[in-house]
mmCIF file with all atom_site columns, C-alpha atoms and ligand atoms in Angstrom:
data_model
loop_
_atom_site.group_PDB
_atom_site.id
_atom_site.type_symbol
_atom_site.label_atom_id
_atom_site.label_alt_id
_atom_site.label_comp_id
_atom_site.label_asym_id
_atom_site.label_entity_id
_atom_site.label_seq_id
_atom_site.pdbx_PDB_ins_code
_atom_site.Cartn_x
_atom_site.Cartn_y
_atom_site.Cartn_z
_atom_site.occupancy
_atom_site.B_iso_or_equiv
_atom_site.pdbx_formal_charge
_atom_site.auth_seq_id
_atom_site.auth_comp_id
_atom_site.auth_asym_id
_atom_site.auth_atom_id
_atom_site.pdbx_PDB_model_num
ATOM   1   C  CA  . MET A 1 1   ? 19.129  4.768   -13.446 1.00 95.00 ? 20  MET A CA  1
ATOM   2   C  CA  . ILE A 1 2   ? 17.086  1.493   -13.223 1.00 97.00 ? 21  ILE A CA  1
ATOM   3   C  CA  . TYR A 1 3   ? 13.479  1.184   -11.987 1.00 98.00 ? 22  TYR A CA  1
ATOM   4   C  CA  . LEU A 1 4   ? 12.354  -2.144  -10.533 1.00 97.00 ? 23  LEU A CA  1
ATOM   5   C  CA  . THR A 1 5   ? 8.971   -3.091  -9.570  1.00 98.00 ? 24  THR A CA  1
ATOM   6   C  CA  . ARG A 1 6   ? 7.761   -5.813  -7.203  1.00 98.00 ? 25  ARG A CA  1
ATOM   7   C  CA  . ARG A 1 7   ? 4.114   -6.915  -7.122  1.00 98.00 ? 26  ARG A CA  1
ATOM   8   C  CA  . GLU A 1 8   ? 2.479   -8.209  -3.946  1.00 98.00 ? 27  GLU A CA  1
ATOM   9   C  CA  . ARG A 1 9   ? -1.251  -8.800  -3.231  1.00 98.00 ? 28  ARG A CA  1
ATOM   10  C  CA  . PHE A 1 10  ? -3.363  -8.643  -0.094  1.00 98.00 ? 29  PHE A CA  1
ATOM   11  C  CA  . SER A 1 11  ? -7.041  -8.768  0.703   1.00 98.00 ? 30  SER A CA  1
ATOM   12  C  CA  . ALA A 1 12  ? -8.583  -6.641  3.304   1.00 98.00 ? 31  ALA A CA  1
ATOM   13  C  CA  . ALA A 1 13  ? -11.818 -5.117  4.709   1.00 98.00 ? 32  ALA A CA  1
ATOM   14  C  CA  . HIS A 1 14  ? -12.471 -1.539  5.106   1.00 97.00 ? 33  HIS A CA  1
ATOM   15  C  CA  . ARG A 1 15  ? -15.180 0.975   5.412   1.00 96.00 ? 34  ARG A CA  1
ATOM   16  C  CA  . MET A 1 16  ? -14.999 4.609   4.046   1.00 95.00 ? 35  MET A CA  1
ATOM   17  C  CA  . PHE A 1 17  ? -16.830 6.808   6.514   1.00 95.00 ? 36  PHE A CA  1
ATOM   18  C  CA  . ARG A 1 18  ? -16.590 9.820   8.918   1.00 94.00 ? 37  ARG A CA  1
ATOM   19  C  CA  . PRO A 1 19  ? -17.826 9.020   12.335  1.00 92.00 ? 38  PRO A CA  1
ATOM   20  C  CA  . ASP A 1 20  ? -19.333 12.630  12.518  1.00 95.00 ? 39  ASP A CA  1
ATOM   21  C  CA  . PHE A 1 21  ? -21.491 12.081  9.451   1.00 95.00 ? 40  PHE A CA  1
ATOM   22  C  CA  . SER A 1 22  ? -24.791 10.165  9.526   1.00 93.00 ? 41  SER A CA  1
ATOM   23  C  CA  . ASP A 1 23  ? -24.861 6.811   7.716   1.00 91.00 ? 42  ASP A CA  1
ATOM   24  C  CA  . GLU A 1 24  ? -26.943 8.512   5.079   1.00 93.00 ? 43  GLU A CA  1
ATOM   25  C  CA  . LYS A 1 25  ? -24.422 11.270  4.447   1.00 96.00 ? 44  LYS A CA  1
ATOM   26  C  CA  . ASN A 1 26  ? -21.502 8.813   4.450   1.00 94.00 ? 45  ASN A CA  1
ATOM   27  C  CA  . ALA A 1 27  ? -23.523 6.721   1.845   1.00 94.00 ? 46  ALA A CA  1
ATOM   28  C  CA  . GLU A 1 28  ? -24.032 9.781   -0.255  1.00 96.00 ? 47  GLU A CA  1
ATOM   29  C  CA  . ILE A 1 29  ? -20.365 10.685  -0.200  1.00 95.00 ? 48  ILE A CA  1
ATOM   30  C  CA  . TYR A 1 30  ? -18.656 7.355   -0.204  1.00 94.00 ? 49  TYR A CA  1
ATOM   31  C  CA  . GLY A 1 31  ? -21.283 5.091   -1.873  1.00 92.00 ? 50  GLY A CA  1
ATOM   32  C  CA  . LEU A 1 32  ? -20.984 1.407   -1.520  1.00 90.00 ? 51  LEU A CA  1
ATOM   33  C  CA  . CYS A 1 33  ? -17.568 1.587   0.187   1.00 91.00 ? 52  CYS A CA  1
ATOM   34  C  CA  . SER A 1 34  ? -19.390 3.155   3.235   1.00 95.00 ? 53  SER A CA  1
ATOM   35  C  CA  . ASN A 1 35  ? -21.610 -0.022  3.993   1.00 93.00 ? 54  ASN A CA  1
ATOM   36  C  CA  . PRO A 1 36  ? -21.758 -0.109  7.857   1.00 92.00 ? 55  PRO A CA  1
ATOM   37  C  CA  . GLY A 1 37  ? -21.357 -3.850  7.656   1.00 94.00 ? 56  GLY A CA  1
ATOM   38  C  CA  . TRP A 1 38  ? -17.756 -3.637  6.053   1.00 95.00 ? 57  TRP A CA  1
ATOM   39  C  CA  . HIS A 1 39  ? -16.537 -5.158  2.670   1.00 96.00 ? 58  HIS A CA  1
ATOM   40  C  CA  . GLY A 1 40  ? -13.391 -6.200  1.269   1.00 96.00 ? 59  GLY A CA  1
ATOM   41  C  CA  . HIS A 1 41  ? -11.065 -5.745  -1.771  1.00 96.00 ? 60  HIS A CA  1
ATOM   42  C  CA  . ASN A 1 42  ? -8.424  -7.874  -3.337  1.00 97.00 ? 61  ASN A CA  1
ATOM   43  C  CA  . TYR A 1 43  ? -5.711  -5.231  -3.680  1.00 98.00 ? 62  TYR A CA  1
ATOM   44  C  CA  . GLU A 1 44  ? -2.556  -5.199  -5.570  1.00 98.00 ? 63  GLU A CA  1
ATOM   45  C  CA  . LEU A 1 45  ? 0.549   -3.366  -4.426  1.00 98.00 ? 64  LEU A CA  1
ATOM   46  C  CA  . PHE A 1 46  ? 3.350   -2.474  -6.804  1.00 98.00 ? 65  PHE A CA  1
ATOM   47  C  CA  . VAL A 1 47  ? 6.492   -1.200  -5.125  1.00 98.00 ? 66  VAL A CA  1
ATOM   48  C  CA  . THR A 1 48  ? 8.985   0.632   -7.612  1.00 98.00 ? 67  THR A CA  1
ATOM   49  C  CA  . VAL A 1 49  ? 12.498  1.195   -6.374  1.00 98.00 ? 68  VAL A CA  1
ATOM   50  C  CA  . LYS A 1 50  ? 15.147  3.030   -8.344  1.00 98.00 ? 69  LYS A CA  1
ATOM   51  C  CA  . GLY A 1 51  ? 19.001  2.837   -8.443  1.00 96.00 ? 70  GLY A CA  1
ATOM   52  C  CA  . GLU A 1 52  ? 21.979  1.902   -10.290 1.00 96.00 ? 71  GLU A CA  1
ATOM   53  C  CA  . MET A 1 53  ? 22.689  -1.703  -11.083 1.00 93.00 ? 72  MET A CA  1
ATOM   54  C  CA  . ASN A 1 54  ? 25.542  -3.246  -8.923  1.00 92.00 ? 73  ASN A CA  1
ATOM   55  C  CA  . ARG A 1 55  ? 27.835  -4.203  -11.741 1.00 92.00 ? 74  ARG A CA  1
ATOM   56  C  CA  . GLU A 1 56  ? 29.345  -7.104  -9.883  1.00 94.00 ? 75  GLU A CA  1
ATOM   57  C  CA  . LEU A 1 57  ? 26.087  -8.678  -8.886  1.00 92.00 ? 76  LEU A CA  1
ATOM   58  C  CA  . GLY A 1 58  ? 23.898  -7.664  -11.844 1.00 93.00 ? 77  GLY A CA  1
ATOM   59  C  CA  . TYR A 1 59  ? 20.987  -6.238  -9.993  1.00 94.00 ? 78  TYR A CA  1
ATOM   60  C  CA  . VAL A 1 60  ? 19.689  -3.081  -8.443  1.00 96.00 ? 79  VAL A CA  1
ATOM   61  C  CA  . ILE A 1 61  ? 18.366  -4.744  -5.173  1.00 96.00 ? 80  ILE A CA  1
ATOM   62  C  CA  . ASN A 1 62  ? 18.162  -8.260  -4.203  1.00 95.00 ? 81  ASN A CA  1
ATOM   63  C  CA  . LEU A 1 63  ? 14.648  -9.198  -5.112  1.00 95.00 ? 82  LEU A CA  1
ATOM   64  C  CA  . LYS A 1 64  ? 14.377  -11.775 -2.380  1.00 96.00 ? 83  LYS A CA  1
ATOM   65  C  CA  . LYS A 1 65  ? 15.275  -8.945  0.098   1.00 97.00 ? 84  LYS A CA  1
ATOM   66  C  CA  . LEU A 1 66  ? 12.588  -6.528  -1.477  1.00 98.00 ? 85  LEU A CA  1
ATOM   67  C  CA  . LYS A 1 67  ? 10.054  -9.084  -1.130  1.00 98.00 ? 86  LYS A CA  1
ATOM   68  C  CA  . LYS A 1 68  ? 10.832  -9.799  2.585   1.00 98.00 ? 87  LYS A CA  1
ATOM   69  C  CA  . ILE A 1 69  ? 10.697  -6.228  3.347   1.00 98.00 ? 88  ILE A CA  1
ATOM   70  C  CA  . ILE A 1 70  ? 7.305   -5.762  1.695   1.00 98.00 ? 89  ILE A CA  1
ATOM   71  C  CA  . GLN A 1 71  ? 5.926   -8.868  3.233   1.00 98.00 ? 90  GLN A CA  1
ATOM   72  C  CA  . GLU A 1 72  ? 7.182   -8.217  6.827   1.00 98.00 ? 91  GLU A CA  1
ATOM   73  C  CA  . TYR A 1 73  ? 6.402   -4.365  6.976   1.00 98.00 ? 92  TYR A CA  1
ATOM   74  C  CA  . VAL A 1 74  ? 3.181   -4.254  4.663   1.00 98.00 ? 93  VAL A CA  1
ATOM   75  C  CA  . ILE A 1 75  ? 1.580   -7.520  3.609   1.00 98.00 ? 94  ILE A CA  1
ATOM   76  C  CA  . GLU A 1 76  ? 1.587   -9.250  6.986   1.00 98.00 ? 95  GLU A CA  1
ATOM   77  C  CA  . PRO A 1 77  ? 0.017   -6.269  8.802   1.00 98.00 ? 96  PRO A CA  1
ATOM   78  C  CA  . LEU A 1 78  ? -2.734  -5.805  6.140   1.00 98.00 ? 97  LEU A CA  1
ATOM   79  C  CA  . ASP A 1 79  ? -3.566  -9.283  4.597   1.00 98.00 ? 98  ASP A CA  1
ATOM   80  C  CA  . HIS A 1 80  ? -6.906  -10.550 5.825   1.00 98.00 ? 99  HIS A CA  1
ATOM   81  C  CA  . LYS A 1 81  ? -7.244  -7.652  8.288   1.00 98.00 ? 100 LYS A CA  1
ATOM   82  C  CA  . ASN A 1 82  ? -9.728  -4.837  8.832   1.00 98.00 ? 101 ASN A CA  1
ATOM   83  C  CA  . ILE A 1 83  ? -7.923  -1.725  7.733   1.00 98.00 ? 102 ILE A CA  1
ATOM   84  C  CA  . ASN A 1 84  ? -9.942  0.495   9.777   1.00 97.00 ? 103 ASN A CA  1
ATOM   85  C  CA  . THR A 1 85  ? -9.380  -1.250  13.178  1.00 97.00 ? 104 THR A CA  1
ATOM   86  C  CA  . GLN A 1 86  ? -6.535  -3.777  12.910  1.00 98.00 ? 105 GLN A CA  1
ATOM   87  C  CA  . VAL A 1 87  ? -3.616  -2.133  11.140  1.00 98.00 ? 106 VAL A CA  1
ATOM   88  C  CA  . ASP A 1 88  ? -1.388  0.029   13.362  1.00 98.00 ? 107 ASP A CA  1
ATOM   89  C  CA  . PHE A 1 89  ? 0.114   2.140   10.607  1.00 98.00 ? 108 PHE A CA  1
ATOM   90  C  CA  . MET A 1 90  ? -3.412  2.986   9.464   1.00 98.00 ? 109 MET A CA  1
ATOM   91  C  CA  . LYS A 1 91  ? -4.593  4.160   12.827  1.00 97.00 ? 110 LYS A CA  1
ATOM   92  C  CA  . GLY A 1 92  ? -6.107  7.724   12.636  1.00 95.00 ? 111 GLY A CA  1
ATOM   93  C  CA  . ARG A 1 93  ? -6.217  7.669   8.763   1.00 96.00 ? 112 ARG A CA  1
ATOM   94  C  CA  . GLN A 1 94  ? -9.168  7.194   6.436   1.00 95.00 ? 113 GLN A CA  1
ATOM   95  C  CA  . ALA A 1 95  ? -9.136  3.723   4.935   1.00 96.00 ? 114 ALA A CA  1
ATOM   96  C  CA  . SER A 1 96  ? -8.951  4.909   1.459   1.00 96.00 ? 115 SER A CA  1
ATOM   97  C  CA  . THR A 1 97  ? -6.454  3.623   -1.237  1.00 97.00 ? 116 THR A CA  1
ATOM   98  C  CA  . GLU A 1 98  ? -4.830  7.063   -1.160  1.00 98.00 ? 117 GLU A CA  1
ATOM   99  C  CA  . SER A 1 99  ? -4.226  6.858   2.556   1.00 98.00 ? 118 SER A CA  1
ATOM   100 C  CA  . ILE A 1 100 ? -2.930  3.298   2.348   1.00 98.00 ? 119 ILE A CA  1
ATOM   101 C  CA  . ALA A 1 101 ? -0.403  4.324   -0.415  1.00 98.00 ? 120 ALA A CA  1
ATOM   102 C  CA  . ILE A 1 102 ? 0.965   7.127   1.757   1.00 98.00 ? 121 ILE A CA  1
ATOM   103 C  CA  . ALA A 1 103 ? 1.095   4.882   4.810   1.00 98.00 ? 122 ALA A CA  1
ATOM   104 C  CA  . VAL A 1 104 ? 2.855   2.222   2.938   1.00 98.00 ? 123 VAL A CA  1
ATOM   105 C  CA  . TRP A 1 105 ? 5.301   4.675   1.535   1.00 98.00 ? 124 TRP A CA  1
ATOM   106 C  CA  . GLU A 1 106 ? 6.161   5.961   5.061   1.00 98.00 ? 125 GLU A CA  1
ATOM   107 C  CA  . VAL A 1 107 ? 6.621   2.385   6.327   1.00 98.00 ? 126 VAL A CA  1
ATOM   108 C  CA  . LEU A 1 108 ? 8.745   1.251   3.353   1.00 98.00 ? 127 LEU A CA  1
ATOM   109 C  CA  . GLU A 1 109 ? 10.924  4.260   2.624   1.00 98.00 ? 128 GLU A CA  1
ATOM   110 C  CA  . PRO A 1 110 ? 13.394  3.881   5.385   1.00 98.00 ? 129 PRO A CA  1
ATOM   111 C  CA  . GLN A 1 111 ? 13.867  0.134   4.854   1.00 98.00 ? 130 GLN A CA  1
ATOM   112 C  CA  . ILE A 1 112 ? 14.372  0.405   1.207   1.00 97.00 ? 131 ILE A CA  1
ATOM   113 C  CA  . ARG A 1 113 ? 16.914  3.216   1.797   1.00 97.00 ? 132 ARG A CA  1
ATOM   114 C  CA  . LYS A 1 114 ? 18.790  0.910   3.930   1.00 96.00 ? 133 LYS A CA  1
ATOM   115 C  CA  . GLU A 1 115 ? 19.344  -1.386  0.974   1.00 95.00 ? 134 GLU A CA  1
ATOM   116 C  CA  . GLY A 1 116 ? 21.010  1.508   -0.968  1.00 94.00 ? 135 GLY A CA  1
ATOM   117 C  CA  . VAL A 1 117 ? 18.309  2.160   -3.398  1.00 97.00 ? 136 VAL A CA  1
ATOM   118 C  CA  . GLU A 1 118 ? 15.417  4.771   -3.395  1.00 98.00 ? 137 GLU A CA  1
ATOM   119 C  CA  . LEU A 1 119 ? 11.667  4.173   -3.207  1.00 98.00 ? 138 LEU A CA  1
ATOM   120 C  CA  . HIS A 1 120 ? 10.240  5.639   -6.357  1.00 98.00 ? 139 HIS A CA  1
ATOM   121 C  CA  . CYS A 1 121 ? 6.555   4.705   -6.440  1.00 98.00 ? 140 CYS A CA  1
ATOM   122 C  CA  . VAL A 1 122 ? 3.910   2.819   -4.365  1.00 98.00 ? 141 VAL A CA  1
ATOM   123 C  CA  . LYS A 1 123 ? 1.040   1.947   -6.675  1.00 98.00 ? 142 LYS A CA  1
ATOM   124 C  CA  . ILE A 1 124 ? -2.199  0.221   -5.289  1.00 98.00 ? 143 ILE A CA  1
ATOM   125 C  CA  . THR A 1 125 ? -5.164  -1.052  -7.007  1.00 98.00 ? 144 THR A CA  1
ATOM   126 C  CA  . GLU A 1 126 ? -8.248  -1.347  -5.328  1.00 95.00 ? 145 GLU A CA  1
ATOM   127 C  CA  . THR A 1 127 ? -10.403 -2.627  -8.313  1.00 92.00 ? 146 THR A CA  1
ATOM   128 C  CA  . GLU A 1 128 ? -9.539  -3.366  -11.763 1.00 92.00 ? 147 GLU A CA  1
ATOM   129 C  CA  . ASN A 1 129 ? -10.545 0.025   -12.765 1.00 93.00 ? 148 ASN A CA  1
ATOM   130 C  CA  . ASN A 1 130 ? -9.086  2.244   -10.129 1.00 93.00 ? 149 ASN A CA  1
ATOM   131 C  CA  . TYR A 1 131 ? -5.549  2.591   -8.866  1.00 96.00 ? 150 TYR A CA  1
ATOM   132 C  CA  . ILE A 1 132 ? -3.358  5.289   -6.940  1.00 97.00 ? 151 ILE A CA  1
ATOM   133 C  CA  . GLU A 1 133 ? 0.148   6.135   -7.547  1.00 98.00 ? 152 GLU A CA  1
ATOM   134 C  CA  . TYR A 1 134 ? 2.230   7.963   -4.821  1.00 98.00 ? 153 TYR A CA  1
ATOM   135 C  CA  . TYR A 1 135 ? 5.497   9.250   -5.371  1.00 98.00 ? 154 TYR A CA  1
ATOM   136 C  CA  . GLY A 1 136 ? 6.354   10.582  -1.784  1.00 97.00 ? 155 GLY A CA  1
HETATM 137 NI NI1 . NI  B 2 .   ? -14.240 -0.292  -0.587  1.00 91.38 ? 223 NI  B NI1 1
#
């Protein structure tokens, strides 16, 4: 089994809050990420797939194809957008890194399966110090 990871980047705005909480309570729970005026992060997305190497072609998945899938289904919808209000696959979810990782998994998994490999992990870094890994 071979594991292959592709990194992509996106920048996006978000706000962590619950509409049923006051601004004060949101600030207490979510800290700076709850700023009502929004703020952004430069996210990094690592998509790891696993499969056997195609012995004739010498690869697990065509990297150009993998890049295209991630770009089309994840990066274009997210990049330079407001995650709370402008991203269809984030509707009804908290704009947390955890939620983004789960949503990205759900969007990518069927596309990657079509290529004959399995999605193994979606890792997203929100800052240099924090990252989420989701294994489905
Ligand atoms: Ni934030």
